[in-house]
PDB file of C-alpha atoms (C1' of nucleotides) in Angstrom:
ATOM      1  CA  UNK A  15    -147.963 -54.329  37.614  1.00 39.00           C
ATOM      2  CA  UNK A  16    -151.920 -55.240  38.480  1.00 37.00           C
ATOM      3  CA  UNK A  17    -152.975 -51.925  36.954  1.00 37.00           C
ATOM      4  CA  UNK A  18    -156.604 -53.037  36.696  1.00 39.00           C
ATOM      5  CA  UNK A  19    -157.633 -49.810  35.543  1.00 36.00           C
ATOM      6  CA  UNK A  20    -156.126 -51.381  32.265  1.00 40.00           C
ATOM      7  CA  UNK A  21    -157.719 -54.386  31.978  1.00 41.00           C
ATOM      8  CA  UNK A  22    -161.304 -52.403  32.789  1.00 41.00           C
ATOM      9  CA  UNK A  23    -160.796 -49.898  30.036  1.00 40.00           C
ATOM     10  CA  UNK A  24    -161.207 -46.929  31.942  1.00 39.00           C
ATOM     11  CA  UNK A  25    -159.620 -45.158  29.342  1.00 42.00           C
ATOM     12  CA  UNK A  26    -160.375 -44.627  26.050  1.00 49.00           C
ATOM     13  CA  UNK A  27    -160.744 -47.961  23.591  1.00 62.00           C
ATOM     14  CA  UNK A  28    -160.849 -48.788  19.920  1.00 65.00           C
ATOM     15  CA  UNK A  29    -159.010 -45.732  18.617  1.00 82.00           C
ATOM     16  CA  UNK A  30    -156.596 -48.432  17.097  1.00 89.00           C
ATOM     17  CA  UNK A  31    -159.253 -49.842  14.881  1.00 90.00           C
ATOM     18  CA  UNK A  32    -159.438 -46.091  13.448  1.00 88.00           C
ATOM     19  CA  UNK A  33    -157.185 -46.044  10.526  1.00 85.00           C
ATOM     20  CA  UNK A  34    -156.191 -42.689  10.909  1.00 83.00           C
ATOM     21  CA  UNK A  35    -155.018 -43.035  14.549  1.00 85.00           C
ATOM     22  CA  UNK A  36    -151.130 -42.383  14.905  1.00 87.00           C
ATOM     23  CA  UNK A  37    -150.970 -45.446  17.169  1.00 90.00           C
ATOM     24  CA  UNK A  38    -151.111 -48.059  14.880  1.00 90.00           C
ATOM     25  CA  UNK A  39    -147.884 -46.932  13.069  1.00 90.00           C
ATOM     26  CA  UNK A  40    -146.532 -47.314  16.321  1.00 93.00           C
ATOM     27  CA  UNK A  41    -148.185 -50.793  16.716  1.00 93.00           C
ATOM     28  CA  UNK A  42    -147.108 -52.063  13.019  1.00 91.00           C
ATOM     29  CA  UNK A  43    -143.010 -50.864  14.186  1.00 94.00           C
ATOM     30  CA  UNK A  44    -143.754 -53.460  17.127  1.00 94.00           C
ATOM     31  CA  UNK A  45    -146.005 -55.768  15.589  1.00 92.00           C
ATOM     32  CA  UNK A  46    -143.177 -56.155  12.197  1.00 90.00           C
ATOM     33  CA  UNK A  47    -141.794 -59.226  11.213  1.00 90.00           C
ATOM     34  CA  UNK A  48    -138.733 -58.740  13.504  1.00 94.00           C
ATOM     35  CA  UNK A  49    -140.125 -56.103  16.046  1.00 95.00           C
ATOM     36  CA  UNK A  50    -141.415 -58.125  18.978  1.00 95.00           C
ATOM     37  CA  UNK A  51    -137.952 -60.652  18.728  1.00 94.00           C
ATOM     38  CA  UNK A  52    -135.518 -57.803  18.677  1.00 95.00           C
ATOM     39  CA  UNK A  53    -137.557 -56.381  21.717  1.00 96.00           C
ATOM     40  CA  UNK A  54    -137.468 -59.538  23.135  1.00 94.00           C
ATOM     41  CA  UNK A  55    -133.821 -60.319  22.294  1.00 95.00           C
ATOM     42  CA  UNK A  56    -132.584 -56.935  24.133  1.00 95.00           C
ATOM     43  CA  UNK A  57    -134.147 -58.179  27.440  1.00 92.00           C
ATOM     44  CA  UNK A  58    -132.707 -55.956  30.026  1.00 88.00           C
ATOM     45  CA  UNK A  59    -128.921 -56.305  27.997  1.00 94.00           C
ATOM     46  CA  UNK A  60    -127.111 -54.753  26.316  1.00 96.00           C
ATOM     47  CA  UNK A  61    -125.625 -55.681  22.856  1.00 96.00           C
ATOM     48  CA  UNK A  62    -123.692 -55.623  20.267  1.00 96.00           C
ATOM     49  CA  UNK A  63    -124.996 -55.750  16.418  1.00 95.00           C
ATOM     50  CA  UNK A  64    -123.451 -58.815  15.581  1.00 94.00           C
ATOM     51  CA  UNK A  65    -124.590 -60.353  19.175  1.00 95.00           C
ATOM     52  CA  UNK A  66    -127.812 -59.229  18.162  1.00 94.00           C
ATOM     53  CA  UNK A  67    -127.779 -61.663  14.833  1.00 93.00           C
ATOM     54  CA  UNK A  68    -126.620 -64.084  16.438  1.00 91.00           C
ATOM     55  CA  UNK A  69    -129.276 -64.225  18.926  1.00 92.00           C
ATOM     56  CA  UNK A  70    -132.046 -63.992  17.156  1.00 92.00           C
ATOM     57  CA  UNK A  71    -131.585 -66.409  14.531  1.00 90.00           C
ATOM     58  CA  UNK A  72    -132.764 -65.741  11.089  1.00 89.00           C
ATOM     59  CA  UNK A  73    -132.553 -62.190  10.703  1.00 91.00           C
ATOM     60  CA  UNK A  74    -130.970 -60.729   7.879  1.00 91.00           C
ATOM     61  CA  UNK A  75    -128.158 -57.878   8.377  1.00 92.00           C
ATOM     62  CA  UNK A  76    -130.493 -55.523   6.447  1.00 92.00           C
ATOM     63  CA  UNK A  77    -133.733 -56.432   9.069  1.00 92.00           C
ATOM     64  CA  UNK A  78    -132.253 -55.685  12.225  1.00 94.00           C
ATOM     65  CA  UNK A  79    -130.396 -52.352  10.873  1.00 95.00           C
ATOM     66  CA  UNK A  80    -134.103 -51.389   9.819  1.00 94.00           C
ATOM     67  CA  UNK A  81    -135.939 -52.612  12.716  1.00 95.00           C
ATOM     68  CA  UNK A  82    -133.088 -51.294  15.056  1.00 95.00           C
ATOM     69  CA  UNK A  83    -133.282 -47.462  13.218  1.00 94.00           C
ATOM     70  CA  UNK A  84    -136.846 -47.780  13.567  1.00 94.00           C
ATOM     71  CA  UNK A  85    -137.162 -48.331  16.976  1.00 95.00           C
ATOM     72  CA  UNK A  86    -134.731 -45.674  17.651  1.00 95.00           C
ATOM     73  CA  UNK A  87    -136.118 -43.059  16.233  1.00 93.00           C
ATOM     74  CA  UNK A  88    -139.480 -44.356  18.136  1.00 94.00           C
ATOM     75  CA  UNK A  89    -137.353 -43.598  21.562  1.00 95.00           C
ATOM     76  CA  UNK A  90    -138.030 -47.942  22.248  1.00 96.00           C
ATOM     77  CA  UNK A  91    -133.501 -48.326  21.665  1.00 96.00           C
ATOM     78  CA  UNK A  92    -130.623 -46.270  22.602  1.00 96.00           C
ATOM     79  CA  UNK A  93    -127.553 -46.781  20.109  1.00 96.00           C
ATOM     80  CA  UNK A  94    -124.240 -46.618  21.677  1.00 95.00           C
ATOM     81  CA  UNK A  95    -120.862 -45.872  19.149  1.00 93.00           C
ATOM     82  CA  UNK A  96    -117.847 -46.415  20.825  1.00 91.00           C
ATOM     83  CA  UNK A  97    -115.195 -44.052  18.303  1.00 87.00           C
ATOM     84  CA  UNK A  98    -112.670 -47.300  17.881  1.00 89.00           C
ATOM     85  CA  UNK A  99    -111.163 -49.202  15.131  1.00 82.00           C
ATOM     86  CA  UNK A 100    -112.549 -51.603  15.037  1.00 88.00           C
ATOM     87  CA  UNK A 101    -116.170 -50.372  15.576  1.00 90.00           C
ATOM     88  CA  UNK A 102    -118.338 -51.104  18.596  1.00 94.00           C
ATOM     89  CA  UNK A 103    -121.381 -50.200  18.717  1.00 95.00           C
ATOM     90  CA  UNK A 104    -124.184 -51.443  21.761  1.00 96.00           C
ATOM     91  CA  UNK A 105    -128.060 -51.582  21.480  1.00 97.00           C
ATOM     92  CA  UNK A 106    -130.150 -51.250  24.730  1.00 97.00           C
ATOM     93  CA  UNK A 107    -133.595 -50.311  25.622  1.00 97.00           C
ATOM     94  CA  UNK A 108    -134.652 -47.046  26.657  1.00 96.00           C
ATOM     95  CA  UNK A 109    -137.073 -46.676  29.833  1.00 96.00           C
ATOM     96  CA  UNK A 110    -139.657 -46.079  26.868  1.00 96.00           C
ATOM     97  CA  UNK A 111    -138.911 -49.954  25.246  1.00 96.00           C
ATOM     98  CA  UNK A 112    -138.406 -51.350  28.330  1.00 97.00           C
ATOM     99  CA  UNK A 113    -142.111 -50.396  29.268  1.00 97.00           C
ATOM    100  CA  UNK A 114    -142.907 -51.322  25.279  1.00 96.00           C
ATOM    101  CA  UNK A 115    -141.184 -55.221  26.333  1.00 96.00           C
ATOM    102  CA  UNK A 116    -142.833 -56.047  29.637  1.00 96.00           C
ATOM    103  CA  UNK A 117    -146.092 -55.449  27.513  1.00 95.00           C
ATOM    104  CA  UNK A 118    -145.021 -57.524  24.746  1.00 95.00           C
ATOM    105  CA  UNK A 119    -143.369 -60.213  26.982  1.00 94.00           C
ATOM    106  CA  UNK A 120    -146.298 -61.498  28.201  1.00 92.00           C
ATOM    107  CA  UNK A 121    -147.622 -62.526  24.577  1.00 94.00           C
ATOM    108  CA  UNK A 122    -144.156 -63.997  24.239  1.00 94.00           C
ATOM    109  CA  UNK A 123    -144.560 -65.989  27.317  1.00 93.00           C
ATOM    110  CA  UNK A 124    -148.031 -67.093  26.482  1.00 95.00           C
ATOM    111  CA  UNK A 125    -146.844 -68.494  23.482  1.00 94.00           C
ATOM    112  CA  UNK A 126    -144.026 -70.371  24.869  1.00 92.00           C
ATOM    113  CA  UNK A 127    -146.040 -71.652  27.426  1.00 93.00           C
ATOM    114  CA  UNK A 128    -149.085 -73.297  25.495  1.00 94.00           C
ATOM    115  CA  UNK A 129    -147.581 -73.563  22.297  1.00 92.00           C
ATOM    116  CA  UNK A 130    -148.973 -77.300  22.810  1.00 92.00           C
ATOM    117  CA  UNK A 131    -152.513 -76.360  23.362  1.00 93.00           C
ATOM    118  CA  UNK A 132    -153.054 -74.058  20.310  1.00 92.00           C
ATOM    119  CA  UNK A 133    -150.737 -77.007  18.119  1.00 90.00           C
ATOM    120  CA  UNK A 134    -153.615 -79.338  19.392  1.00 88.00           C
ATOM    121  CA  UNK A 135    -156.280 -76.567  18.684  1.00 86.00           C
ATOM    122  CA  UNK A 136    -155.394 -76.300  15.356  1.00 73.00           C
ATOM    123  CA  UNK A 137    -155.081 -80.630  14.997  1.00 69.00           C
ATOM    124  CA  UNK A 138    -159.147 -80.545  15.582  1.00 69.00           C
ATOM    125  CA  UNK A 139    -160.115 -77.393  13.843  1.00 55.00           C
TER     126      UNK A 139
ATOM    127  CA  UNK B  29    -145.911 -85.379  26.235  1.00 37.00           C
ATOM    128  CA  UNK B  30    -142.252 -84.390  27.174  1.00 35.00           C
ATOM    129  CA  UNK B  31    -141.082 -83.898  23.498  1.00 38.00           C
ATOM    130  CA  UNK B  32    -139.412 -80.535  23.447  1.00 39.00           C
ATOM    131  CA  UNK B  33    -140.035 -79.965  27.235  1.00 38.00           C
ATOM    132  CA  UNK B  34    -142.155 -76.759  26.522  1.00 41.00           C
ATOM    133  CA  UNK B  35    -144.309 -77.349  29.830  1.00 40.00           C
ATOM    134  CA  UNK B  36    -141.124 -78.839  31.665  1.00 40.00           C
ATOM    135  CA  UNK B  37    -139.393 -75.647  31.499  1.00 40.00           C
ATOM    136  CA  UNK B  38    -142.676 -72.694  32.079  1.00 41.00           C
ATOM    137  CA  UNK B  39    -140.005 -69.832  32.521  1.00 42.00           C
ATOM    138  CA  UNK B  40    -137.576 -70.432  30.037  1.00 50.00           C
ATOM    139  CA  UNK B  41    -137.160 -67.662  27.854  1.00 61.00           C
ATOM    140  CA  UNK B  42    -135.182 -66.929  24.619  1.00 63.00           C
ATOM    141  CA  UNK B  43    -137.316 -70.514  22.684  1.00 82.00           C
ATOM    142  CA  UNK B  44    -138.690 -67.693  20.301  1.00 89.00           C
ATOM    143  CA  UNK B  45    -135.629 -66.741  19.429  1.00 90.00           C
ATOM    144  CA  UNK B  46    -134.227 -69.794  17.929  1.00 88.00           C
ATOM    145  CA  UNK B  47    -135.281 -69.687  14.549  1.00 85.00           C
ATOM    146  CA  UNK B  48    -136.769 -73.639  14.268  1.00 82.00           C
ATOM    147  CA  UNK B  49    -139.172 -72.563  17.545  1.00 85.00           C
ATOM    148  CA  UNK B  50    -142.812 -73.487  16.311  1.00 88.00           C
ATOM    149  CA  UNK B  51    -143.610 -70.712  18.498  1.00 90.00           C
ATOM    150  CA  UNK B  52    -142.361 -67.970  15.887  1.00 90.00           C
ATOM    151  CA  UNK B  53    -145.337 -69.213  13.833  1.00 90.00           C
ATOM    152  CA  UNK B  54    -147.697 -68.338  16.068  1.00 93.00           C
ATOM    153  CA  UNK B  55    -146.026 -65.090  16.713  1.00 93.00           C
ATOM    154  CA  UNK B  56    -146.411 -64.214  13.137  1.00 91.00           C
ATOM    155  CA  UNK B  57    -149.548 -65.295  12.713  1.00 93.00           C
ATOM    156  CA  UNK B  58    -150.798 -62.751  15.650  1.00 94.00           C
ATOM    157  CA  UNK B  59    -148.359 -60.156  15.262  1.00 92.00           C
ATOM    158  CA  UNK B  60    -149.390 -59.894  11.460  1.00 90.00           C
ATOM    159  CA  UNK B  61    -150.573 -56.706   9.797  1.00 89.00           C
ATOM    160  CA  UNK B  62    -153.970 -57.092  11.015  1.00 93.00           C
ATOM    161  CA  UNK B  63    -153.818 -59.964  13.366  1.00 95.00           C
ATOM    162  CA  UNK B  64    -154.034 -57.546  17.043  1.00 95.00           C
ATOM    163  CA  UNK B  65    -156.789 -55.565  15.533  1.00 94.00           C
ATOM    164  CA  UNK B  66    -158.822 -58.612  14.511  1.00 96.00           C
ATOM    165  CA  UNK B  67    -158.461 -60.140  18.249  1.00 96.00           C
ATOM    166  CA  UNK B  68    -159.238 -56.387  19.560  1.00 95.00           C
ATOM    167  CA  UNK B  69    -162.045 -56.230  17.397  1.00 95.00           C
ATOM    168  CA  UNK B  70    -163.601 -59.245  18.393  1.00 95.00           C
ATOM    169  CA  UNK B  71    -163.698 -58.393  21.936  1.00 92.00           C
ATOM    170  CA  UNK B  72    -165.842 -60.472  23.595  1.00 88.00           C
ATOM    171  CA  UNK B  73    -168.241 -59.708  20.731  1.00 94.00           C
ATOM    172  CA  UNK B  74    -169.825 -61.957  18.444  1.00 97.00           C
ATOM    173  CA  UNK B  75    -169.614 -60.097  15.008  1.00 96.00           C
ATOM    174  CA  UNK B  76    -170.354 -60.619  11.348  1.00 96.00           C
ATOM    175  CA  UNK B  77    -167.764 -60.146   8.042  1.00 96.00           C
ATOM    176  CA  UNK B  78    -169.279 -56.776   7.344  1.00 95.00           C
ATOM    177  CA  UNK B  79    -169.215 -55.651  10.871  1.00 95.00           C
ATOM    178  CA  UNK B  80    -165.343 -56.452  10.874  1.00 95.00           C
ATOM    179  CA  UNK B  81    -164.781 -54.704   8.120  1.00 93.00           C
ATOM    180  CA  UNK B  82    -166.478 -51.634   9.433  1.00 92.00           C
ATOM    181  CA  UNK B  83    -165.081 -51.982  13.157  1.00 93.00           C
ATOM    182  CA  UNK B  84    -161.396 -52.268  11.688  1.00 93.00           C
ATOM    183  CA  UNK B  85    -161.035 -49.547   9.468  1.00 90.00           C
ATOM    184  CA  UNK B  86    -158.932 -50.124   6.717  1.00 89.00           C
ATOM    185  CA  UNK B  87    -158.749 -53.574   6.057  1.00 91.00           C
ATOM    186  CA  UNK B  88    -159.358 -55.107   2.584  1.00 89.00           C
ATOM    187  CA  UNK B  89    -161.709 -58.156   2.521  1.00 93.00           C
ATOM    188  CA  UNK B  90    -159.149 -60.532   1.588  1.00 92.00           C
ATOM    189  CA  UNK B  91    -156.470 -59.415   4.694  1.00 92.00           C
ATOM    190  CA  UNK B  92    -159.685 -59.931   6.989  1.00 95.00           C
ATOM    191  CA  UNK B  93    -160.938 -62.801   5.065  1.00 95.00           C
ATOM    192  CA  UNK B  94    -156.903 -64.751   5.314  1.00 94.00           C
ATOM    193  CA  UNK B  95    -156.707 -63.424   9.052  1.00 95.00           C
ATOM    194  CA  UNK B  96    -159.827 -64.894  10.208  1.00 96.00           C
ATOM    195  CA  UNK B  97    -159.324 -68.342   8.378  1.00 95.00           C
ATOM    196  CA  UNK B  98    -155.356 -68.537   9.816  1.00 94.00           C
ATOM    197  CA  UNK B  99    -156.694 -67.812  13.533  1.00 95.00           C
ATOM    198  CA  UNK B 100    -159.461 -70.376  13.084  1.00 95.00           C
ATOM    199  CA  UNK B 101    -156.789 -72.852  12.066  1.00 93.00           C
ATOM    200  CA  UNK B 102    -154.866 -71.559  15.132  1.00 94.00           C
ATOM    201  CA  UNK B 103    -158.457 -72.279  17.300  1.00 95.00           C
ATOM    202  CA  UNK B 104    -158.833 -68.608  18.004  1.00 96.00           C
ATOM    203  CA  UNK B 105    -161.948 -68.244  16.547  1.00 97.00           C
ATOM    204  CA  UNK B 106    -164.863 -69.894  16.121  1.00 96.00           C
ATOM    205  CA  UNK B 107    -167.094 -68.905  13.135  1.00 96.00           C
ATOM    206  CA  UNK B 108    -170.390 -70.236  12.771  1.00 96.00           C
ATOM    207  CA  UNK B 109    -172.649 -70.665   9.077  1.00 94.00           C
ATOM    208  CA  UNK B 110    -176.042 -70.139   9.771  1.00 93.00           C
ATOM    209  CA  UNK B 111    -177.528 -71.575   6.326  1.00 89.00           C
ATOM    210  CA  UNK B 112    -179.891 -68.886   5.219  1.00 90.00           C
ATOM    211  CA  UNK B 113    -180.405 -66.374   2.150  1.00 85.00           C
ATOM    212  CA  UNK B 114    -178.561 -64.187   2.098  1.00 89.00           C
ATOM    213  CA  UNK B 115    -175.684 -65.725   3.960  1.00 91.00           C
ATOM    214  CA  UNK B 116    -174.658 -64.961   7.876  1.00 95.00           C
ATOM    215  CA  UNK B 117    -171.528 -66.178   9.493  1.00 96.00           C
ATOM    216  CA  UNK B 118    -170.451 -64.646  12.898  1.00 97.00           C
ATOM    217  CA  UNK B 119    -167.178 -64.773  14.395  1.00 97.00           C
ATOM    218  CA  UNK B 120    -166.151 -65.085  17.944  1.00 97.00           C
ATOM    219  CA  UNK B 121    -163.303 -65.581  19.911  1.00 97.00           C
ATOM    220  CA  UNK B 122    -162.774 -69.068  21.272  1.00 96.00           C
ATOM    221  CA  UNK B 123    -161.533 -69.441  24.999  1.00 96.00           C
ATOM    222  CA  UNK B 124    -157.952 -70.087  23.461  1.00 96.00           C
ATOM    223  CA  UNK B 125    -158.364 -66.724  21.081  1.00 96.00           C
ATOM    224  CA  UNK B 126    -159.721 -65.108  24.604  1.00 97.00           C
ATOM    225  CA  UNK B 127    -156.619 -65.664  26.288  1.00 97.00           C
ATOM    226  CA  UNK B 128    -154.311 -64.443  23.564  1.00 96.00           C
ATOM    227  CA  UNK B 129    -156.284 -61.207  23.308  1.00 96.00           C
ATOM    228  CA  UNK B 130    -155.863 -60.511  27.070  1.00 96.00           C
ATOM    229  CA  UNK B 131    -151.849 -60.754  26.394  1.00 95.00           C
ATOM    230  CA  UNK B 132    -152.607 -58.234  23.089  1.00 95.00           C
ATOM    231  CA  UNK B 133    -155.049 -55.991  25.147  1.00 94.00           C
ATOM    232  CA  UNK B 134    -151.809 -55.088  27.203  1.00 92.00           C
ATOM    233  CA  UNK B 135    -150.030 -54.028  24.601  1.00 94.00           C
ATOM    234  CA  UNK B 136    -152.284 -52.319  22.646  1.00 94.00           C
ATOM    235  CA  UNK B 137    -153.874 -50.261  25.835  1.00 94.00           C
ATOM    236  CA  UNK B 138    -149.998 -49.260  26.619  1.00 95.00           C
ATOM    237  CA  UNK B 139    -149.656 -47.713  22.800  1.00 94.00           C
ATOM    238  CA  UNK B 140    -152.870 -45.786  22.753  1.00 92.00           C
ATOM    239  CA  UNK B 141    -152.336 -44.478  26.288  1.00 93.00           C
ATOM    240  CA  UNK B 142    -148.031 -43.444  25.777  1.00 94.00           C
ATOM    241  CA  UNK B 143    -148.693 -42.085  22.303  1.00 92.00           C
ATOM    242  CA  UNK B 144    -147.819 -38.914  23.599  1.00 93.00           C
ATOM    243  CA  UNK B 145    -144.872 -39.631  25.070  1.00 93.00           C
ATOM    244  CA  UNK B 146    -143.791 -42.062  21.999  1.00 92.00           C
ATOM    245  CA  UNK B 147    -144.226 -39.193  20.043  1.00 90.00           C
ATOM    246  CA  UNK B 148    -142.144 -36.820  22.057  1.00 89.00           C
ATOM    247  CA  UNK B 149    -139.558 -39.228  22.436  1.00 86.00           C
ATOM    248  CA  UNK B 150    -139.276 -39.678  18.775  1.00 73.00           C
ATOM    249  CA  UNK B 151    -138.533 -35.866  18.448  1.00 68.00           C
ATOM    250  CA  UNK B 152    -136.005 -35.804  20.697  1.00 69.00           C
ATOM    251  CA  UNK B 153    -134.351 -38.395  19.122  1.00 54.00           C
TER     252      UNK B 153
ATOM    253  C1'  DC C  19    -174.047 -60.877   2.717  1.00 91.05           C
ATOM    254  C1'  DA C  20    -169.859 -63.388   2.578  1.00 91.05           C
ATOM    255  C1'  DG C  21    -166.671 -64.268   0.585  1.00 91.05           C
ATOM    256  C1'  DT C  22    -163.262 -65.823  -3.853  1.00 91.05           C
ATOM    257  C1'  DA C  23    -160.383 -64.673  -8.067  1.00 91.05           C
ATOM    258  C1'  DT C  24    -157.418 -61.738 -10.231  1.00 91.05           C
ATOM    259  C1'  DC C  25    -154.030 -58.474 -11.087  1.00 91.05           C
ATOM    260  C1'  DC C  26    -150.422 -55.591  -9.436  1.00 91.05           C
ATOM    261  C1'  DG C  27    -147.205 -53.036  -6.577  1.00 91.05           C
ATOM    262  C1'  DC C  28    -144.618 -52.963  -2.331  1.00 91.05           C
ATOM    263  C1'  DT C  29    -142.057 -55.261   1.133  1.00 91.05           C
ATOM    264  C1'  DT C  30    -139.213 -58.909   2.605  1.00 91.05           C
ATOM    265  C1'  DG C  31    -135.093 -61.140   2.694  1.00 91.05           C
ATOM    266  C1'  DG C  32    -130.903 -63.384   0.726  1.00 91.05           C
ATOM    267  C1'  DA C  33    -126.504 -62.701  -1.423  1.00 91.05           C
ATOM    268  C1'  DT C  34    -122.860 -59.988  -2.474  1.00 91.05           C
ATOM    269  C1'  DA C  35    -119.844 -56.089  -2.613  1.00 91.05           C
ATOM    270  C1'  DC C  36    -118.171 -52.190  -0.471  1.00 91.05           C
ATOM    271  C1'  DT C  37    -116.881 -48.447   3.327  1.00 91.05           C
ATOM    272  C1'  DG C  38    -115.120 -46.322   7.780  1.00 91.05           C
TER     273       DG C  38
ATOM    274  C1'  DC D   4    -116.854 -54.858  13.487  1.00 91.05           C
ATOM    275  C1'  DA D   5    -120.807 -52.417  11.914  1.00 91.05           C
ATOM    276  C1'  DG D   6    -122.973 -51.333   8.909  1.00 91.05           C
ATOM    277  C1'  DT D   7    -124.684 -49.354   3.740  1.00 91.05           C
ATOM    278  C1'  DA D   8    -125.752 -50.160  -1.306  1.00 91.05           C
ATOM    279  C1'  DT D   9    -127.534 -52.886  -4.816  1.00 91.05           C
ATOM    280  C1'  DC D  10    -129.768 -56.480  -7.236  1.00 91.05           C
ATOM    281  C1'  DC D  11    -133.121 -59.982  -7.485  1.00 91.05           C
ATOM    282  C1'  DA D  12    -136.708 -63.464  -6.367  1.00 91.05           C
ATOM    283  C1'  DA D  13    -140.646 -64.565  -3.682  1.00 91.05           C
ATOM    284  C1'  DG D  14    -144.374 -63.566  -1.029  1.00 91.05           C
ATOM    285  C1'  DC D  15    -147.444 -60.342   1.229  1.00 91.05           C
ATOM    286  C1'  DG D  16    -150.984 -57.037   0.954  1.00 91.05           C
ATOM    287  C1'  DG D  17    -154.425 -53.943  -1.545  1.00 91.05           C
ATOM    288  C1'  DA D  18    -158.155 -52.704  -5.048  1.00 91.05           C
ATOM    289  C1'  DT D  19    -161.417 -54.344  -7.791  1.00 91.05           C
ATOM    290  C1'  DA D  20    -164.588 -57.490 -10.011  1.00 91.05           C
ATOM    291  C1'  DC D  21    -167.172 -61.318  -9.569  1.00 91.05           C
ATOM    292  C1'  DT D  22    -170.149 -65.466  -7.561  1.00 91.05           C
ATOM    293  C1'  DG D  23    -173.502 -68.302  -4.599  1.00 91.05           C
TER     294       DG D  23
END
DNA sequence: CAGTATCCGCTTGGATACTG
DNA sequence: CAGTATCCAAGCGGATACTG
């Protein structure tokens, strides 16, 4: 996925930093509190809502419905209801989030990965 | 060096998950309101307060003012007093700051250039 | 110009109760 | 199980006024 064309900006840049553009809704629905985990969390799986608490520790029931209805009607999740008693009901990522999570991923990874410099960073600033 | 085994384990995925990760901090702190439009903003450009303000459209003086001072912490930035009447500070990103934006970059370029097809997909749905 | 101080409303998130 | 509804406390974020 070396689209360089990306990294060069061929394409149009800075229409984010206009406060009227319609992509930075889209970018605070990804950019939320719980946005990037739950993206994160649904990494190629599928899953169920209580799975989905479980895994990403310290969301509240009322978070991950929100953030899950939000990023369905974005077209990011597809929302599965099984019609059984008890309910079942499986969250997975549409071809739409899965493009959204391999963009997202590599912040996450970044992170992970040099947690320890920017903890050191932030010792000498 | 080998305290939580961050570097030990490069491709380990799910840390941000767990709710005690130190990593989720530094999630927030980028994936705040205005935390991707600051880094995109600062594009390997060295700009003043009142440029920022312009450049990001939108954002109060204290949001810009408490994102720049928590990404400094981070060592993200680097801002620079000159000591002069009237007062000039300038903000750049630091080579750590550089590297985060290039994971943000791919993110943002993938909103502004599937906007169309976001937006679609949220009518269908 | 580059911020800080202040006030205020909205969002966040926890707890609990309830429904299909 | 998979949510919704409601209340409440705390913090986040915004507009404005003010200072060096």
């Amino acid at each position: 996925m070396s689209e360089k064309g990306v990294l060069n900006h061929p394409f149009r840049k800075g229409e984010l930093l206009d406060l009227n553009c319609p992509s930075r809704e889209i970018l605070q629905h990804i950019a939320s509190r719980w946005g990037i985990l739950v993206l994160i969390a649904l990494d190629r799986e599928t899953l169920r809502f209580s799975e989905l608490r479980k895994k990403i520790s310290g969301i509240s029931e009322k978070m991950l419905s929100q953030t899950l209805q939000t990023f369905e009607k974005d077209g990011f999740i597809h929302r599965t209801m099984l019609p059984v008693m008890p309910p079942h009901t499986e969250y997975r990522l549409t071809p739409l989030g899965l493009e959204v999570y391999e963009q997202v991923i590599h912040l996450s990874d970044w992170i992970e990965l040099n947690l320890p410099r920017v903890l050191n960073a932030g010792k000498e600033a």
